[in-house]
Short mmCIF file of C-alpha atoms in Angstrom, two decimals:
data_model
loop_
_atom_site.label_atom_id
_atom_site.label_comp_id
_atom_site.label_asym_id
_atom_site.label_seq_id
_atom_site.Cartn_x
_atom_site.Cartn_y
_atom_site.Cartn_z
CA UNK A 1 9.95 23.64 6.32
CA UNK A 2 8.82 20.68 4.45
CA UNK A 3 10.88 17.94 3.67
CA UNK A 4 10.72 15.44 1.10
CA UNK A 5 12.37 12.19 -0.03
CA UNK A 6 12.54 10.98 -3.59
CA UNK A 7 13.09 7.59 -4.56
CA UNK A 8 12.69 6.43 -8.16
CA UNK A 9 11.50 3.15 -9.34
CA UNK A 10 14.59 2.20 -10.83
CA UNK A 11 16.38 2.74 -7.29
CA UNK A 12 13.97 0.25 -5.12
CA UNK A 13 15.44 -3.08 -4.59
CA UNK A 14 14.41 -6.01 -6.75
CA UNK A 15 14.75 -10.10 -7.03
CA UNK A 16 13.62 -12.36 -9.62
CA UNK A 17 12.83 -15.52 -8.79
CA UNK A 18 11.05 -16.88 -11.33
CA UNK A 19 7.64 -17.40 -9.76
CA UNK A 20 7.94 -14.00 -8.09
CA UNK A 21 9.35 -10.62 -9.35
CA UNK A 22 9.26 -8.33 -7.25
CA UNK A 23 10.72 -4.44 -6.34
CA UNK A 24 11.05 -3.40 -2.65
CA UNK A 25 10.30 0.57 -2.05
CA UNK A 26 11.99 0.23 1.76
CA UNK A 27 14.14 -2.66 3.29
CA UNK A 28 13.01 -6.39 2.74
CA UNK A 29 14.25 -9.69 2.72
CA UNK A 30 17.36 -9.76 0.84
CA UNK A 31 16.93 -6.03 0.09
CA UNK A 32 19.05 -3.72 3.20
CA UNK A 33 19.45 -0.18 2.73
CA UNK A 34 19.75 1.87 5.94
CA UNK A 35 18.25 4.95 4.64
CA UNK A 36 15.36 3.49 3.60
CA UNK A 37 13.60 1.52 6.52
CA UNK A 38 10.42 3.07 6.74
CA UNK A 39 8.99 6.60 6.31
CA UNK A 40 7.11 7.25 9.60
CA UNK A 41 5.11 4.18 10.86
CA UNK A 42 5.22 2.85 6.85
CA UNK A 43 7.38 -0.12 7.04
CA UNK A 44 6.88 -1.99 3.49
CA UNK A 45 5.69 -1.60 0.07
CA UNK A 46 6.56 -4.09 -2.01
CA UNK A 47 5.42 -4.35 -5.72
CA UNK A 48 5.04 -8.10 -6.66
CA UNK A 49 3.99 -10.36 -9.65
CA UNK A 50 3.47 -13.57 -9.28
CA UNK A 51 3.18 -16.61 -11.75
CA UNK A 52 0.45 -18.56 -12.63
CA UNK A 53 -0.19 -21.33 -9.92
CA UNK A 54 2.65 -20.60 -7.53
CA UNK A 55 2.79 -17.92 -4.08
CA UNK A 56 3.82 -17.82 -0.84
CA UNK A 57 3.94 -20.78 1.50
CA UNK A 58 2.77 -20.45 5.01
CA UNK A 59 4.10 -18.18 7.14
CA UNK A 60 3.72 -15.93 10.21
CA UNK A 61 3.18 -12.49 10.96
CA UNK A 62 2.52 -10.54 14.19
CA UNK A 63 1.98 -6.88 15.53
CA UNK A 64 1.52 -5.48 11.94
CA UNK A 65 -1.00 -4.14 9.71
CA UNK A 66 -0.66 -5.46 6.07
CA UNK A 67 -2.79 -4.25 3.02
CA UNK A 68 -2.63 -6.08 -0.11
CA UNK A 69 -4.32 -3.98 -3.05
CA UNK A 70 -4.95 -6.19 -6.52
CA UNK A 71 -3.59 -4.24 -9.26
CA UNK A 72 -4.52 -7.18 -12.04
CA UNK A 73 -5.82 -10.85 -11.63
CA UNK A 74 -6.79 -12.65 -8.18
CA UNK A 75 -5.03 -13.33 -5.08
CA UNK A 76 -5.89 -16.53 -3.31
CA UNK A 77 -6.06 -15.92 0.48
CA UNK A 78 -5.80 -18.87 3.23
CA UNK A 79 -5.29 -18.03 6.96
CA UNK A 80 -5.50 -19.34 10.30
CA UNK A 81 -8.46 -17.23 11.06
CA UNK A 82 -10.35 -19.61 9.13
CA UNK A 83 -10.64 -17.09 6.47
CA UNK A 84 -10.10 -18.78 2.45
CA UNK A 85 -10.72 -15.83 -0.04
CA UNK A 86 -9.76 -14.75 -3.54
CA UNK A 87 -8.43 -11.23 -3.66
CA UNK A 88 -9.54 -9.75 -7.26
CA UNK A 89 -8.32 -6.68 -9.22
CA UNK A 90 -10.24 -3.51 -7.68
CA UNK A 91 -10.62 -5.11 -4.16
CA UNK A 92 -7.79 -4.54 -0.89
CA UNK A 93 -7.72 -6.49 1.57
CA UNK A 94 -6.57 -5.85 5.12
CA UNK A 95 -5.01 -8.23 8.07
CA UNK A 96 -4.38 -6.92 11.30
CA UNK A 97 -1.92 -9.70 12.41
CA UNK A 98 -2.01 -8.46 16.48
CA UNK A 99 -0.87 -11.77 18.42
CA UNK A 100 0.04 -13.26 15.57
CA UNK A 101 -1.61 -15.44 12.42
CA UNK A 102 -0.93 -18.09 9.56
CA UNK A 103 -1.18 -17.09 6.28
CA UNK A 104 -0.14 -18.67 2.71
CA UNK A 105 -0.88 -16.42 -0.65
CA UNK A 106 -1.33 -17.99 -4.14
CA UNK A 107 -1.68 -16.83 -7.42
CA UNK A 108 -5.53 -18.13 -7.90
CA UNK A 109 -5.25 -18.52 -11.46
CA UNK A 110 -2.81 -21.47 -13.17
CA UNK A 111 -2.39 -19.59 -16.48
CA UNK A 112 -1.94 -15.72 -15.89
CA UNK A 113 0.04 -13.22 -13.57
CA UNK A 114 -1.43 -11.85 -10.42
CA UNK A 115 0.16 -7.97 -9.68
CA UNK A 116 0.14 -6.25 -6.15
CA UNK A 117 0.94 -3.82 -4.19
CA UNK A 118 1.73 -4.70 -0.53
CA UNK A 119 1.73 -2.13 2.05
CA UNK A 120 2.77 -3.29 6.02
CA UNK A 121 2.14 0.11 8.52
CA UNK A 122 3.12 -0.50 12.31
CA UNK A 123 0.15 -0.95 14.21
CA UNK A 124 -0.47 1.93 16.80
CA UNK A 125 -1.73 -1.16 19.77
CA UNK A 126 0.57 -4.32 20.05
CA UNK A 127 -0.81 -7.65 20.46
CA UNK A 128 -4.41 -6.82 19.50
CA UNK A 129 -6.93 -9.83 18.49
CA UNK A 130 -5.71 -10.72 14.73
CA UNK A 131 -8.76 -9.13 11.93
CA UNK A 132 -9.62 -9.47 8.59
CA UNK A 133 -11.67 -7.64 6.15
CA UNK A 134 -11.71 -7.13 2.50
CA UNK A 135 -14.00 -5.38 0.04
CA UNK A 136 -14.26 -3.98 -3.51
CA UNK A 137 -13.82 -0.42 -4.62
CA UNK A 138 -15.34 0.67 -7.63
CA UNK A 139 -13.07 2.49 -10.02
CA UNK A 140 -15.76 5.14 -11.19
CA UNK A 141 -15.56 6.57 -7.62
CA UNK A 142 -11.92 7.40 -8.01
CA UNK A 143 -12.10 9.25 -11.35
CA UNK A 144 -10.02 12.56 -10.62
CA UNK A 145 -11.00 12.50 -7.04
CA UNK A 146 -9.62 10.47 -3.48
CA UNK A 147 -11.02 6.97 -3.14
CA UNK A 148 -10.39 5.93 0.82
CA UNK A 149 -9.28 2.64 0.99
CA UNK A 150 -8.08 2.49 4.34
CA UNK A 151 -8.46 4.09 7.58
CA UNK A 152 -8.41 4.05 11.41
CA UNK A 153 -10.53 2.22 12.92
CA UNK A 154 -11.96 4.61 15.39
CA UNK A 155 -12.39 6.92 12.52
CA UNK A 156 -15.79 7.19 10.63
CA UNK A 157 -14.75 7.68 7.31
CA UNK A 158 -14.93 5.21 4.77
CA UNK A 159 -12.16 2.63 3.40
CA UNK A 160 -11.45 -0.88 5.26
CA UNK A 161 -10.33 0.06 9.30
CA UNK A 162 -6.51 -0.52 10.74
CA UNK A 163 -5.16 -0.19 13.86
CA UNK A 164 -3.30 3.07 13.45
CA UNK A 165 -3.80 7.25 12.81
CA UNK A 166 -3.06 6.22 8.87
CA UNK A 167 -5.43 6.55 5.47
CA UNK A 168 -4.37 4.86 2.41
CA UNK A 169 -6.02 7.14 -0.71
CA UNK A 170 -6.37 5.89 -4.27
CA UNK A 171 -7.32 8.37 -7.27
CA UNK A 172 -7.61 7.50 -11.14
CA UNK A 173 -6.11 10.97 -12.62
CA UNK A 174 -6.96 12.18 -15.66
CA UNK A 175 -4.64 14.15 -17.82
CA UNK A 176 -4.31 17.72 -16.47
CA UNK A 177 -6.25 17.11 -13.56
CA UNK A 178 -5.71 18.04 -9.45
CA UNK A 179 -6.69 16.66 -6.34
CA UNK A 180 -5.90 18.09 -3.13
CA UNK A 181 -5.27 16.16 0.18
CA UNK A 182 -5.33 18.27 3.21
CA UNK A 183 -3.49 16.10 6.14
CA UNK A 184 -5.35 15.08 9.18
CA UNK A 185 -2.38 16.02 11.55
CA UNK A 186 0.42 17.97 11.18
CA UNK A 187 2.41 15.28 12.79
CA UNK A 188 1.65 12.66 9.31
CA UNK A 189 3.51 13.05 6.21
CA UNK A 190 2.34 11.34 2.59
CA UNK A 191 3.69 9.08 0.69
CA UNK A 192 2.57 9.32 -3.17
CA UNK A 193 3.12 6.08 -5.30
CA UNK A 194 3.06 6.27 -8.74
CA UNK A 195 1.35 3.14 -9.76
CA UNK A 196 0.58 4.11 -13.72
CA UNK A 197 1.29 7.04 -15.30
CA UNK A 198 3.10 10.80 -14.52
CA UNK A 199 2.29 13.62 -12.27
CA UNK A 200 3.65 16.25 -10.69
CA UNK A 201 3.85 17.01 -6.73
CA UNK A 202 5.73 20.40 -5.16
CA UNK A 203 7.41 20.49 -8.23
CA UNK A 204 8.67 16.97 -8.29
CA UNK A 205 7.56 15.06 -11.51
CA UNK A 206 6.60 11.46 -10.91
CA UNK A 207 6.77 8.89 -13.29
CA UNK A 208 5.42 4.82 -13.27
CA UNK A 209 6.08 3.54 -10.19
CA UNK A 210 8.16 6.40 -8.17
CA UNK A 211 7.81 7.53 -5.09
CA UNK A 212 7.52 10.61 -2.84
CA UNK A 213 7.81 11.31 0.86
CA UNK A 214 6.65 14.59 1.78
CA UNK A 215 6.47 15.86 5.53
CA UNK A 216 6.12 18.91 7.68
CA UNK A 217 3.45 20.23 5.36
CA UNK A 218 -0.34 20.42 6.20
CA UNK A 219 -1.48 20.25 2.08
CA UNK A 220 -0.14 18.54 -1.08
CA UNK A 221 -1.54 18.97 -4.34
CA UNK A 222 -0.99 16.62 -7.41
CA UNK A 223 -1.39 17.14 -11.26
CA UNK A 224 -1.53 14.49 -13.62
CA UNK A 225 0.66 15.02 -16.61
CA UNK A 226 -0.87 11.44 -18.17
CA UNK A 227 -3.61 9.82 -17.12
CA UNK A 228 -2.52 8.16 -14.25
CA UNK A 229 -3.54 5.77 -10.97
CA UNK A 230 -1.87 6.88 -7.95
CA UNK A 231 -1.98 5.66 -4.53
CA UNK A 232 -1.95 8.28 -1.69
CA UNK A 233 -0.70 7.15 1.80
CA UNK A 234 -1.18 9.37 4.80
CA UNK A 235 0.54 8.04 7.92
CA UNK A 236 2.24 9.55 11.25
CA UNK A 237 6.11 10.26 11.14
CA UNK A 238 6.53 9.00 14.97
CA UNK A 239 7.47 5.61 15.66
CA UNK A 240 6.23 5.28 19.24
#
């Protein structure tokens, strides 16, 4: 029977600091909520905007696959892979962090906001060589179809490569349109994130930034009511 879990965007956790305002979909940092951890091997997604000039300071990460996707401005990118990079709206960037990496995150612009989404998954290897890769995805090839952004890296099908059975999905909706997503497993579930607009899945209307677990079902189907930009996140339920 499939199962779903609903969590609004007025229910995810939140801070202000200033610089950085930001809402936490699962667990993070100051946020704790035991029933929302993770769905499946989906640890994080955290919906930030940061002010002109300022970002995050150096810090480590290891055994963890974390996608940034640009909503609006740039992203400037420093790591100790070597790697110094601007993130702009319409590109994602990935960072398998493996054995473990250096990385600081700026806003690259003094003067106006940079907004984000960023997505950690649990990697399906531990301790893998740290990996890097970015790219830009043209919005015309997600009008009212599935845009792959991400996914597996033994896979051949398009969208920047991870370290786990996962595909992150992006589609630009228009009003009273479908898509269809058939899962790859019937092991994964999918996580729909509203990032603009309204639509409606099994029933369950969707508004700006909600979000919707759905597992134990092998198809999911989603109508925009507005126009509307929707990220689609197919991952496995099974920690292992």
């Amino acid at each position: 029977m499939t199962k779903t879990v609903f969590h609004p965007a007025a229910s995810r956790g939140h801070a202000n600091h200033g610089w950085l305002d930001t809402y936490h979909t699962f667990s993070f940092a100051g946020y704790n909520d035991s029933s929302r951890v993770h769905f499946g091997v989906l640890r994080v997604i955290n919906d930030d905007t940061v002010a002109g000039g300022y970002g995050f300071g150096k810090h480590p990460h290891d055994n963890m696959e974390i996608i940034t996707i640009v909503l609006d401005g740039a992203l400037e990118h420093k790591d100790s892979m070597g790697h110094t990079e601007a993130i702009h709206k319409n590109e994602v960037q990935v960072m398998s962090a493996g054995t473990g990496i250096f990385h600081s995150e700026y806003n690259h612009n003094k003067s106006e906001e940079v907004k984000l989404f960023q997505i950690w998954i649990f990697p399906d290897k531990e301790n893998v060589t740290p990996r890097y890769d970015q790219r830009v995805f043209a919005p015309e090839d997600r009008i009212n179809k599935l845009q792959a952004l991400v996914s597996p890296i033994d896979n051949n099908d398009e969208g920047l490569k991870i370290h786990q059975d996962a595909w992150i999905y992006r589609t630009a909706l228009g009003k009273g349109n479908t898509v269809k997503h058939t899962l790859h497993s019937d092991k994964h579930g999918v996580y729909i994130l509203m990032a603009e607009g309204s639509a409606t899945v099994n029933s369950q209307k969707l508004n700006r930034r909600d979000g919707l677990g759905i597992s134990q079902t092998s198809e999911i189907e989603i109508l925009a009511d507005t126009d509307s930009d929707i990220i689609i996140l197919e991952v496995p339920m099974e920690l292992e």
